[in-house]
Coordinates of C-alpha atoms in Angstrom, one line a residue:
M1 CA 0.0 0.0 0.0
Q2 CA 1.4 3.4 -1.1
S3 CA 1.2 6.5 1.1
V4 CA -1.4 9.0 0.0
A5 CA 1.3 11.4 -1.1
T6 CA 3.1 8.8 -3.1
A7 CA -0.1 7.6 -4.8
L8 CA -1.0 11.2 -5.7
T9 CA 2.4 11.7 -7.2
R10 CA 2.0 8.6 -9.2
L11 CA -1.4 9.7 -10.4
G12 CA 0.0 13.1 -11.3
D13 CA 2.7 11.4 -13.4
L14 CA -0.1 9.4 -15.1
A15 CA -2.1 12.5 -15.8
A16 CA 0.9 14.1 -17.6
T17 CA 1.1 11.2 -20.1
P18 CA 0.1 12.1 -23.7
P19 CA -3.2 10.1 -23.8
V20 CA -4.5 11.3 -20.4
S21 CA -3.4 15.0 -20.8
A22 CA -4.8 15.1 -24.4
L23 CA -8.2 13.8 -23.2
A24 CA -8.3 16.1 -20.1
N25 CA -7.6 19.2 -22.2
A26 CA -10.0 18.3 -24.9
F27 CA -13.0 17.7 -22.5
A28 CA -12.2 20.9 -20.6
A29 CA -12.1 22.9 -23.9
A30 CA -15.5 21.4 -24.8
G31 CA -16.9 22.5 -21.4
H32 CA -17.3 18.9 -20.0
E33 CA -16.0 17.3 -16.8
L34 CA -13.6 14.3 -17.0
A35 CA -12.2 12.1 -14.3
L36 CA -10.0 9.1 -14.2
V37 CA -12.0 6.6 -12.3
G38 CA -12.0 3.2 -10.5
G39 CA -9.2 0.7 -11.0
P40 CA -6.4 3.0 -12.1
V41 CA -6.9 5.2 -9.1
R42 CA -7.2 2.3 -6.7
D43 CA -4.1 0.6 -8.1
A44 CA -2.0 3.7 -7.8
F45 CA -2.6 3.4 -4.0
L46 CA -1.9 -0.3 -4.0
D47 CA 1.3 0.0 -6.0
R48 CA -0.1 -2.3 -8.6
P49 CA 0.4 -2.0 -12.4
I50 CA -2.0 0.4 -14.1
N51 CA -3.2 -1.4 -17.2
D52 CA -6.6 0.2 -18.0
L53 CA -7.4 3.8 -18.5
D54 CA -11.1 4.3 -17.6
F55 CA -12.7 7.7 -17.5
T56 CA -16.1 9.1 -16.6
T57 CA -17.7 12.3 -17.8
D58 CA -20.9 14.3 -17.8
A59 CA -20.8 14.3 -21.7
T60 CA -23.3 12.0 -23.5
P61 CA -22.0 9.1 -25.7
E62 CA -22.5 11.3 -28.8
Q63 CA -20.6 14.1 -27.3
I64 CA -17.8 11.8 -26.1
L65 CA -17.4 10.5 -29.7
E66 CA -17.3 14.0 -31.1
I67 CA -14.5 15.0 -28.6
V68 CA -12.3 11.9 -29.0
K69 CA -12.4 11.6 -32.8
P70 CA -9.9 14.3 -33.5
L71 CA -7.5 12.9 -30.8
S72 CA -7.7 9.2 -31.8
D73 CA -6.8 6.9 -34.7
A74 CA -9.6 4.5 -33.9
Q75 CA -12.9 4.5 -32.1
W76 CA -15.5 1.9 -31.2
D77 CA -19.0 2.3 -29.8
I78 CA -19.9 -1.3 -28.9
G79 CA -20.7 -0.1 -25.4
R80 CA -22.6 2.9 -26.6
A81 CA -26.0 1.7 -25.2
F82 CA -24.3 1.6 -21.8
G83 CA -22.7 5.0 -22.2
T84 CA -19.2 3.8 -23.1
I85 CA -17.1 4.9 -26.0
G86 CA -13.7 3.3 -26.6
A87 CA -10.8 4.9 -28.5
R88 CA -7.0 4.6 -29.1
V89 CA -5.3 7.8 -28.1
A90 CA -1.6 8.3 -28.4
G91 CA -1.2 4.5 -28.7
E92 CA -3.2 3.7 -25.6
T93 CA -6.7 2.2 -25.4
V94 CA -9.1 4.2 -23.3
E95 CA -12.7 4.0 -22.4
V96 CA -14.9 7.0 -21.5
T97 CA -18.3 6.5 -19.9
T98 CA -21.1 8.9 -19.2
Y99 CA -22.0 9.2 -15.5
R100 CA -24.3 6.3 -14.8
A101 CA -27.0 5.3 -12.3
D102 CA -28.2 1.9 -13.6
S103 CA -30.1 -0.6 -11.7
Y104 CA -31.9 -3.9 -12.1
D105 CA -35.6 -4.3 -11.7
G106 CA -35.2 -7.8 -10.2
Q107 CA -36.8 -9.4 -13.2
S108 CA -34.6 -8.6 -16.2
R109 CA -31.1 -10.2 -16.6
K110 CA -29.7 -6.9 -17.9
P111 CA -29.5 -3.5 -16.2
E112 CA -31.7 -0.6 -17.0
V113 CA -29.2 2.1 -18.2
V114 CA -29.8 5.5 -16.6
F115 CA -27.3 8.3 -17.1
G116 CA -26.4 10.2 -14.0
K117 CA -25.8 13.9 -13.4
S118 CA -22.7 14.1 -11.1
L119 CA -19.4 12.4 -10.5
E120 CA -20.2 11.8 -6.8
D121 CA -23.5 10.1 -7.6
D122 CA -21.7 8.0 -10.3
L123 CA -19.1 6.9 -7.7
L124 CA -21.7 5.9 -5.1
R125 CA -23.4 3.6 -7.5
R126 CA -20.2 1.6 -8.1
D127 CA -19.6 -1.8 -6.6
F128 CA -17.1 -1.2 -3.8
T129 CA -15.7 1.8 -2.0
V130 CA -12.2 1.0 -3.1
N131 CA -13.4 1.3 -6.7
A132 CA -15.4 4.4 -5.9
L133 CA -12.4 6.7 -6.3
A134 CA -11.8 9.3 -9.0
L135 CA -9.2 11.9 -10.0
R136 CA -10.8 15.0 -11.6
L137 CA -8.9 16.2 -14.6
P138 CA -7.1 18.3 -15.5
G139 CA -7.1 19.8 -11.9
L140 CA -5.9 16.5 -10.2
T141 CA -8.5 16.6 -7.4
L142 CA -9.1 13.3 -5.6
V143 CA -12.8 12.5 -5.1
D144 CA -13.7 9.9 -2.5
P145 CA -17.3 10.2 -1.4
A146 CA -17.5 6.7 0.2
N147 CA -14.2 6.8 2.2
G148 CA -12.6 4.3 -0.1
I149 CA -9.1 5.4 0.9
D150 CA -9.8 4.4 4.5
D151 CA -10.9 1.0 3.3
L152 CA -7.8 0.6 1.1
L153 CA -5.7 1.3 4.1
A154 CA -7.7 -1.2 6.2
G155 CA -7.8 -3.8 3.5
V156 CA -11.6 -4.0 3.7
L157 CA -14.1 -4.6 0.9
R158 CA -17.3 -2.8 1.4
T159 CA -20.2 -1.4 -0.7
P160 CA -20.5 2.4 -1.0
I161 CA -24.2 2.2 0.0
S162 CA -26.2 -0.4 1.8
P163 CA -25.1 -3.8 0.4
E164 CA -28.7 -4.9 0.0
V165 CA -29.3 -1.9 -2.3
S166 CA -26.0 -2.3 -4.1
F167 CA -26.5 -6.1 -4.7
G168 CA -30.1 -5.4 -5.6
D169 CA -28.9 -3.0 -8.3
D170 CA -26.5 -5.6 -9.7
P171 CA -26.3 -9.1 -8.1
L172 CA -23.2 -9.9 -10.1
R173 CA -21.4 -7.6 -7.6
M174 CA -21.5 -10.5 -5.1
M175 CA -19.4 -12.6 -7.4
R176 CA -17.1 -9.6 -8.0
A177 CA -16.6 -9.4 -4.2
A178 CA -15.2 -12.9 -4.3
R179 CA -12.8 -11.9 -7.2
F180 CA -11.6 -8.8 -5.4
T181 CA -10.9 -10.7 -2.1
A182 CA -8.7 -13.0 -4.2
Q183 CA -7.1 -10.3 -6.4
L184 CA -6.5 -7.7 -3.6
G185 CA -6.1 -9.9 -0.6
F186 CA -8.8 -7.9 1.2
R187 CA -11.3 -9.2 3.8
L188 CA -15.0 -8.8 3.3
D189 CA -16.9 -6.4 5.5
V190 CA -19.3 -8.3 7.8
D191 CA -22.5 -6.5 6.7
T192 CA -21.5 -7.1 3.1
A193 CA -20.9 -10.9 3.7
V194 CA -24.2 -11.2 5.5
A195 CA -26.0 -9.6 2.6
M196 CA -24.3 -11.9 0.1
E197 CA -25.5 -14.9 1.9
A198 CA -29.1 -13.5 2.3
M199 CA -29.3 -12.5 -1.4
A200 CA -27.4 -15.3 -3.0
D201 CA -30.5 -16.5 -4.9
S202 CA -30.7 -13.2 -6.8
I203 CA -27.6 -14.3 -8.8
R204 CA -30.1 -16.3 -10.9
N205 CA -31.2 -12.9 -12.4
I206 CA -27.9 -12.5 -14.0
S207 CA -27.2 -13.8 -17.5
A208 CA -25.0 -16.9 -17.8
E209 CA -22.6 -14.9 -20.0
R210 CA -21.9 -12.4 -17.3
V211 CA -21.5 -15.1 -14.7
C212 CA -19.1 -16.9 -17.0
E213 CA -17.0 -13.8 -17.5
E214 CA -16.8 -13.0 -13.8
L215 CA -15.9 -16.6 -12.8
S216 CA -13.2 -16.6 -15.5
K217 CA -11.7 -13.4 -14.1
L218 CA -11.6 -15.0 -10.6
L219 CA -10.0 -18.2 -11.9
R220 CA -7.3 -16.1 -13.8
S221 CA -6.4 -14.2 -10.6
D222 CA -3.0 -15.0 -8.9
S223 CA -4.6 -16.9 -6.1
P224 CA -8.4 -17.7 -6.6
H225 CA -8.6 -20.1 -3.6
V226 CA -10.0 -17.6 -1.1
G227 CA -12.5 -16.2 -3.6
L228 CA -13.8 -19.7 -4.4
E229 CA -14.2 -20.4 -0.7
L230 CA -16.3 -17.3 -0.4
L231 CA -18.5 -18.3 -3.3
V232 CA -19.1 -21.7 -1.6
E233 CA -19.7 -20.3 1.9
S234 CA -22.1 -17.6 0.7
G235 CA -24.2 -20.1 -1.2
L236 CA -23.5 -18.4 -4.6
F237 CA -21.9 -21.5 -6.0
D238 CA -25.0 -23.5 -5.0
R239 CA -26.8 -21.5 -7.7
V240 CA -23.9 -21.0 -10.2
L241 CA -21.7 -24.1 -10.0
P242 CA -23.3 -26.5 -7.5
E243 CA -20.9 -29.4 -8.4
V244 CA -18.2 -27.6 -6.3
P245 CA -20.0 -27.3 -2.9
A246 CA -21.3 -30.9 -3.5
L247 CA -17.7 -32.0 -3.0
R248 CA -18.1 -31.4 0.7
L249 CA -18.9 -35.1 1.3
E250 CA -20.0 -36.3 4.7
V251 CA -17.6 -38.7 6.5
D252 CA -19.1 -41.2 8.9
E253 CA -17.4 -43.0 11.7
H254 CA -16.9 -46.2 9.8
H255 CA -15.9 -44.9 6.3
H256 CA -13.1 -42.4 5.9
H257 CA -11.8 -40.7 2.8
K258 CA -9.9 -37.6 1.8
D259 CA -11.9 -34.3 2.1
V260 CA -12.7 -33.9 -1.6
Y261 CA -13.5 -30.2 -1.4
Q262 CA -10.2 -29.2 0.3
H263 CA -8.3 -31.6 -2.0
T264 CA -9.8 -29.8 -5.0
L265 CA -8.7 -26.4 -3.8
T266 CA -5.2 -27.8 -3.1
V267 CA -5.1 -29.3 -6.6
L268 CA -6.0 -25.9 -8.0
D269 CA -3.3 -24.2 -6.0
Q270 CA -0.7 -26.8 -7.1
A271 CA -1.8 -26.6 -10.7
I272 CA -1.3 -22.8 -10.7
G273 CA 2.2 -23.4 -9.3
Y274 CA 3.0 -25.9 -12.0
E275 CA 1.5 -23.7 -14.7
R276 CA 3.9 -20.9 -13.7
S277 CA 7.0 -23.0 -13.1
R278 CA 6.7 -25.0 -16.3
G279 CA 6.0 -22.0 -18.5
G280 CA 4.6 -22.2 -22.0
F281 CA 1.4 -20.3 -21.3
D282 CA 0.6 -16.8 -22.3
G283 CA -0.7 -15.7 -18.9
P284 CA -3.0 -17.5 -16.5
D285 CA -4.5 -20.6 -18.2
L286 CA -8.2 -20.9 -17.8
I287 CA -8.5 -24.4 -19.1
V288 CA -5.9 -25.8 -16.6
R289 CA -7.7 -24.0 -13.7
L290 CA -11.2 -25.1 -14.7
A291 CA -10.0 -28.7 -15.1
A292 CA -8.4 -28.6 -11.6
L293 CA -11.5 -27.1 -10.0
L294 CA -13.8 -29.7 -11.7
H295 CA -11.6 -32.8 -11.9
D296 CA -13.4 -34.6 -9.1
I297 CA -17.0 -33.4 -9.5
G298 CA -18.0 -37.0 -10.5
K299 CA -17.2 -38.3 -7.0
P300 CA -20.4 -37.5 -5.2
A301 CA -22.4 -39.4 -7.9
T302 CA -20.1 -42.4 -7.8
R303 CA -19.4 -42.6 -4.1
K304 CA -19.8 -46.1 -2.7
L305 CA -19.2 -47.3 0.8
E306 CA -17.3 -50.6 0.7
P307 CA -16.7 -53.2 3.4
G308 CA -13.7 -52.5 5.7
G309 CA -14.2 -48.7 5.8
V310 CA -13.1 -48.2 2.2
V311 CA -14.9 -45.5 0.1
S312 CA -14.7 -46.0 -3.7
F313 CA -15.4 -43.6 -6.6
Y314 CA -15.3 -45.9 -9.6
H315 CA -15.6 -44.1 -13.0
H316 CA -15.8 -40.7 -11.4
D317 CA -13.5 -39.5 -14.2
L318 CA -16.0 -40.4 -16.9
V319 CA -19.0 -39.2 -14.9
G320 CA -17.1 -36.0 -14.0
S321 CA -16.2 -35.3 -17.7
K322 CA -19.9 -35.5 -18.7
L323 CA -21.0 -33.3 -15.7
A324 CA -18.4 -30.7 -16.6
K325 CA -19.6 -30.5 -20.2
K326 CA -23.1 -30.0 -19.1
R327 CA -22.3 -27.3 -16.5
L328 CA -19.8 -25.4 -18.7
R329 CA -22.2 -25.4 -21.6
A330 CA -24.9 -24.0 -19.3
L331 CA -22.5 -21.2 -18.3
R332 CA -21.9 -20.4 -21.9
F333 CA -18.2 -21.3 -22.1
D334 CA -16.9 -21.6 -25.6
N335 CA -16.9 -25.1 -27.2
D336 CA -13.1 -25.4 -27.4
T337 CA -12.7 -24.7 -23.6
I338 CA -15.5 -27.2 -22.8
A339 CA -14.0 -29.9 -25.0
A340 CA -10.5 -29.4 -23.5
V341 CA -11.7 -29.4 -19.9
A342 CA -13.8 -32.5 -20.4
K343 CA -10.9 -34.3 -22.0
L344 CA -8.6 -33.5 -19.1
I345 CA -11.1 -34.7 -16.5
E346 CA -11.7 -37.9 -18.5
L347 CA -7.9 -38.6 -18.6
H348 CA -6.8 -37.3 -15.2
L349 CA -6.6 -40.8 -13.7
R350 CA -4.9 -42.5 -16.6
F351 CA -1.4 -42.1 -15.3
F352 CA -1.9 -43.7 -11.9
G353 CA -1.7 -47.2 -13.4
Y354 CA 1.8 -46.2 -14.7
S355 CA 3.3 -46.2 -11.2
E356 CA 2.0 -49.7 -10.5
G357 CA 3.8 -51.3 -13.5
A358 CA 5.9 -50.4 -16.4
W359 CA 4.0 -49.2 -19.5
T360 CA 4.9 -50.5 -22.9
D361 CA 5.9 -48.1 -25.6
S362 CA 2.5 -48.7 -27.1
A363 CA 0.8 -47.6 -23.8
V364 CA 2.9 -44.4 -23.8
R365 CA 2.0 -43.7 -27.4
R366 CA -1.7 -44.1 -26.6
Y367 CA -1.4 -41.7 -23.6
V368 CA 0.0 -39.1 -25.9
R369 CA -2.5 -39.8 -28.7
D370 CA -5.5 -39.6 -26.3
A371 CA -4.2 -36.3 -24.7
G372 CA -3.6 -34.8 -28.1
D373 CA -3.0 -31.0 -27.9
Q374 CA -3.9 -31.1 -24.2
L375 CA -0.8 -33.1 -23.2
E376 CA 1.0 -30.3 -21.4
R377 CA -2.1 -29.5 -19.4
L378 CA -2.6 -33.1 -18.6
H379 CA 1.0 -33.2 -17.2
I380 CA 0.1 -30.3 -15.0
L381 CA -3.2 -31.6 -13.8
T382 CA -1.9 -35.1 -13.1
R383 CA 1.0 -33.8 -11.1
A384 CA -1.2 -31.4 -9.2
D385 CA -3.6 -34.2 -8.3
V386 CA -1.0 -35.7 -5.9
T387 CA -1.9 -34.1 -2.5
T388 CA -0.9 -37.0 -0.2
R389 CA 0.9 -36.1 3.0
N390 CA 2.8 -39.3 2.7
R391 CA 6.2 -38.1 1.5
R392 CA 7.3 -41.5 0.3
K393 CA 4.2 -42.0 -1.8
A394 CA 4.4 -38.5 -3.2
D395 CA 8.0 -39.0 -4.2
R396 CA 7.2 -42.3 -5.8
L397 CA 4.5 -40.8 -7.9
G398 CA 6.6 -37.8 -8.8
F399 CA 9.5 -39.9 -9.9
A400 CA 7.1 -42.1 -11.9
Y401 CA 5.7 -39.1 -13.7
D402 CA 9.3 -37.8 -14.4
D403 CA 10.0 -41.1 -16.0
L404 CA 6.8 -41.0 -18.1
E405 CA 7.6 -37.5 -19.4
H406 CA 11.2 -38.7 -20.2
R407 CA 9.9 -41.6 -22.2
I408 CA 7.5 -39.3 -24.0
R409 CA 10.3 -37.0 -25.0
V410 CA 12.5 -39.9 -26.2
L411 CA 9.7 -41.4 -28.2
A412 CA 8.8 -38.0 -29.6
E413 CA 12.4 -37.5 -30.8
Q414 CA 12.5 -40.9 -32.3
E415 CA 9.1 -40.9 -34.0
E416 CA 7.7 -37.3 -34.0
M417 CA 5.0 -38.8 -31.9
A418 CA 3.0 -35.6 -31.6
A419 CA 1.8 -36.2 -35.1
V420 CA 1.3 -40.0 -35.1
R421 CA -0.4 -41.2 -38.2
P422 CA -0.6 -44.6 -40.0
D423 CA 2.1 -45.3 -42.5
L424 CA -0.5 -45.2 -45.3
D425 CA -3.0 -42.5 -45.9
G426 CA -6.6 -42.9 -47.0
Q427 CA -5.8 -42.6 -50.7
E428 CA -3.1 -45.2 -50.5
I429 CA -5.4 -47.6 -48.6
M430 CA -8.1 -47.3 -51.3
A431 CA -5.5 -47.9 -54.1
I432 CA -4.1 -51.0 -52.4
L433 CA -7.5 -52.5 -51.5
G434 CA -9.3 -51.4 -54.6
V435 CA -12.2 -49.9 -52.7
R436 CA -14.1 -46.6 -52.8
P437 CA -14.5 -44.1 -49.9
G438 CA -16.6 -45.6 -47.2
R439 CA -16.7 -47.5 -43.9
E440 CA -14.0 -50.0 -44.9
V441 CA -11.4 -47.3 -45.5
G442 CA -12.0 -45.9 -41.9
E443 CA -11.7 -49.4 -40.4
A444 CA -8.4 -50.0 -42.4
Y445 CA -7.1 -46.6 -41.3
R446 CA -7.8 -47.3 -37.6
Y447 CA -6.2 -50.8 -37.9
L448 CA -3.0 -49.3 -39.3
L449 CA -3.0 -46.6 -36.6
E450 CA -3.2 -49.3 -33.9
Q451 CA -0.3 -51.1 -35.6
R452 CA 1.7 -47.9 -35.7
L453 CA 1.0 -47.2 -32.0
D454 CA 2.0 -50.8 -31.0
D455 CA 5.1 -51.2 -33.0
G456 CA 6.2 -47.7 -34.1
P457 CA 7.0 -46.7 -37.7
L458 CA 6.4 -49.7 -40.1
G459 CA 7.4 -48.3 -43.4
E460 CA 5.3 -48.5 -46.6
E461 CA 6.2 -52.0 -47.5
E462 CA 5.5 -53.6 -44.1
A463 CA 2.3 -51.5 -43.6
T464 CA 1.1 -52.7 -47.1
R465 CA 1.8 -56.3 -46.1
R466 CA -0.1 -56.0 -42.8
L467 CA -3.0 -54.2 -44.5
R468 CA -3.4 -56.9 -47.1
A469 CA -3.3 -59.7 -44.4
W470 CA -5.9 -57.9 -42.3
W471 CA -8.1 -57.3 -45.3
D472 CA -7.9 -61.0 -46.5
G473 CA -8.6 -62.2 -42.9
R474 CA -11.7 -60.0 -42.3
G475 CA -14.1 -62.7 -43.4
E476 CA -12.6 -65.5 -41.2

């Protein structure tokens, strides 16, 4: 946390940069107010990087567009209905929004957009006091009508007005509270937490697309663990992602098993650690994190109490994969993300047979083939899934996976395994067998692929010999 004087100096330096000073002077010359607002001001006090330049003004969207056009080389008005105009000014992307006072009517899934009349009113309608901060331009006057600076210093997340009213205006703010506890490391004000629990059901009024976006932002944060716990404890996840709170399975005195819910959060933490240490990703990887969060959601449906105090979860990988597809589809995640997460959940147990006995080269090839372009993510998820406190067992599994990755690298170098294909393509198969396109060609292709996976590269002559033998023997 920066001192107030240091933060103001930093904001002054920001105001002197070409995009900010150009906008400030242009709006002042046009007779309109302009203020830097929200995240950039907050992050100046928290000594965090300032990545977004968000402004608010008394000008209408039409007036904003008229003012920014001469200053910018590009403009977009996709948010015009909500009062927002975007532009690229002096090489920086900026967004300027008309003072707002929107609210929900409790029925519609979208807010009713109402433009406000003053900066102070605009700030008080924002989600949290730490975001209800503004710097008037060009005069560099700090505006803090909700005592957000005090809450920044105290590390408290609180709504500028009554939380019941604030969450009633936009229920998505409850999920945003969880994200900010994770991103900023703040604690939630007691009254705000109580209101979240009481009003959790109103999250159903929010569109799946907005919920998906907010959940994704939380999962991409540096440490989403505490935010996810808040979503479970408040009851929000019971409405949004009920498969996660369902992981809090009861344990009776005769049957004992690992706490699946806490195990899941640990797996997520460890997956994030592997994601960072192994590299190869362009920022936080949503697919890895979703797969870690959902990898065991098939356990409640497959839980079986066995004799001798054993609890089994047979086929929870397959059941969980189907449940994940259904839930992520309902939340409007894109098809590629859904397919990748479902595949990782389906395959996340495959490795554990490796440590019990040596796999053949054929088994290693199949592991790579089945993982496809998700192999690196599968490495991460599988390693993260080891949460045992038994150091000897953890080391054994770790060494086994090291060995598997080594064998994959060796085979890849020998065979270019990442692109494993039969030694003959479809055209060659049809020419050799004298058949037309159809089911037989697909069967022949799959046969040759299995031969390739079992024995490695065959060469054209040997592949042709095996193909003819297989074809001649089909009727036997």
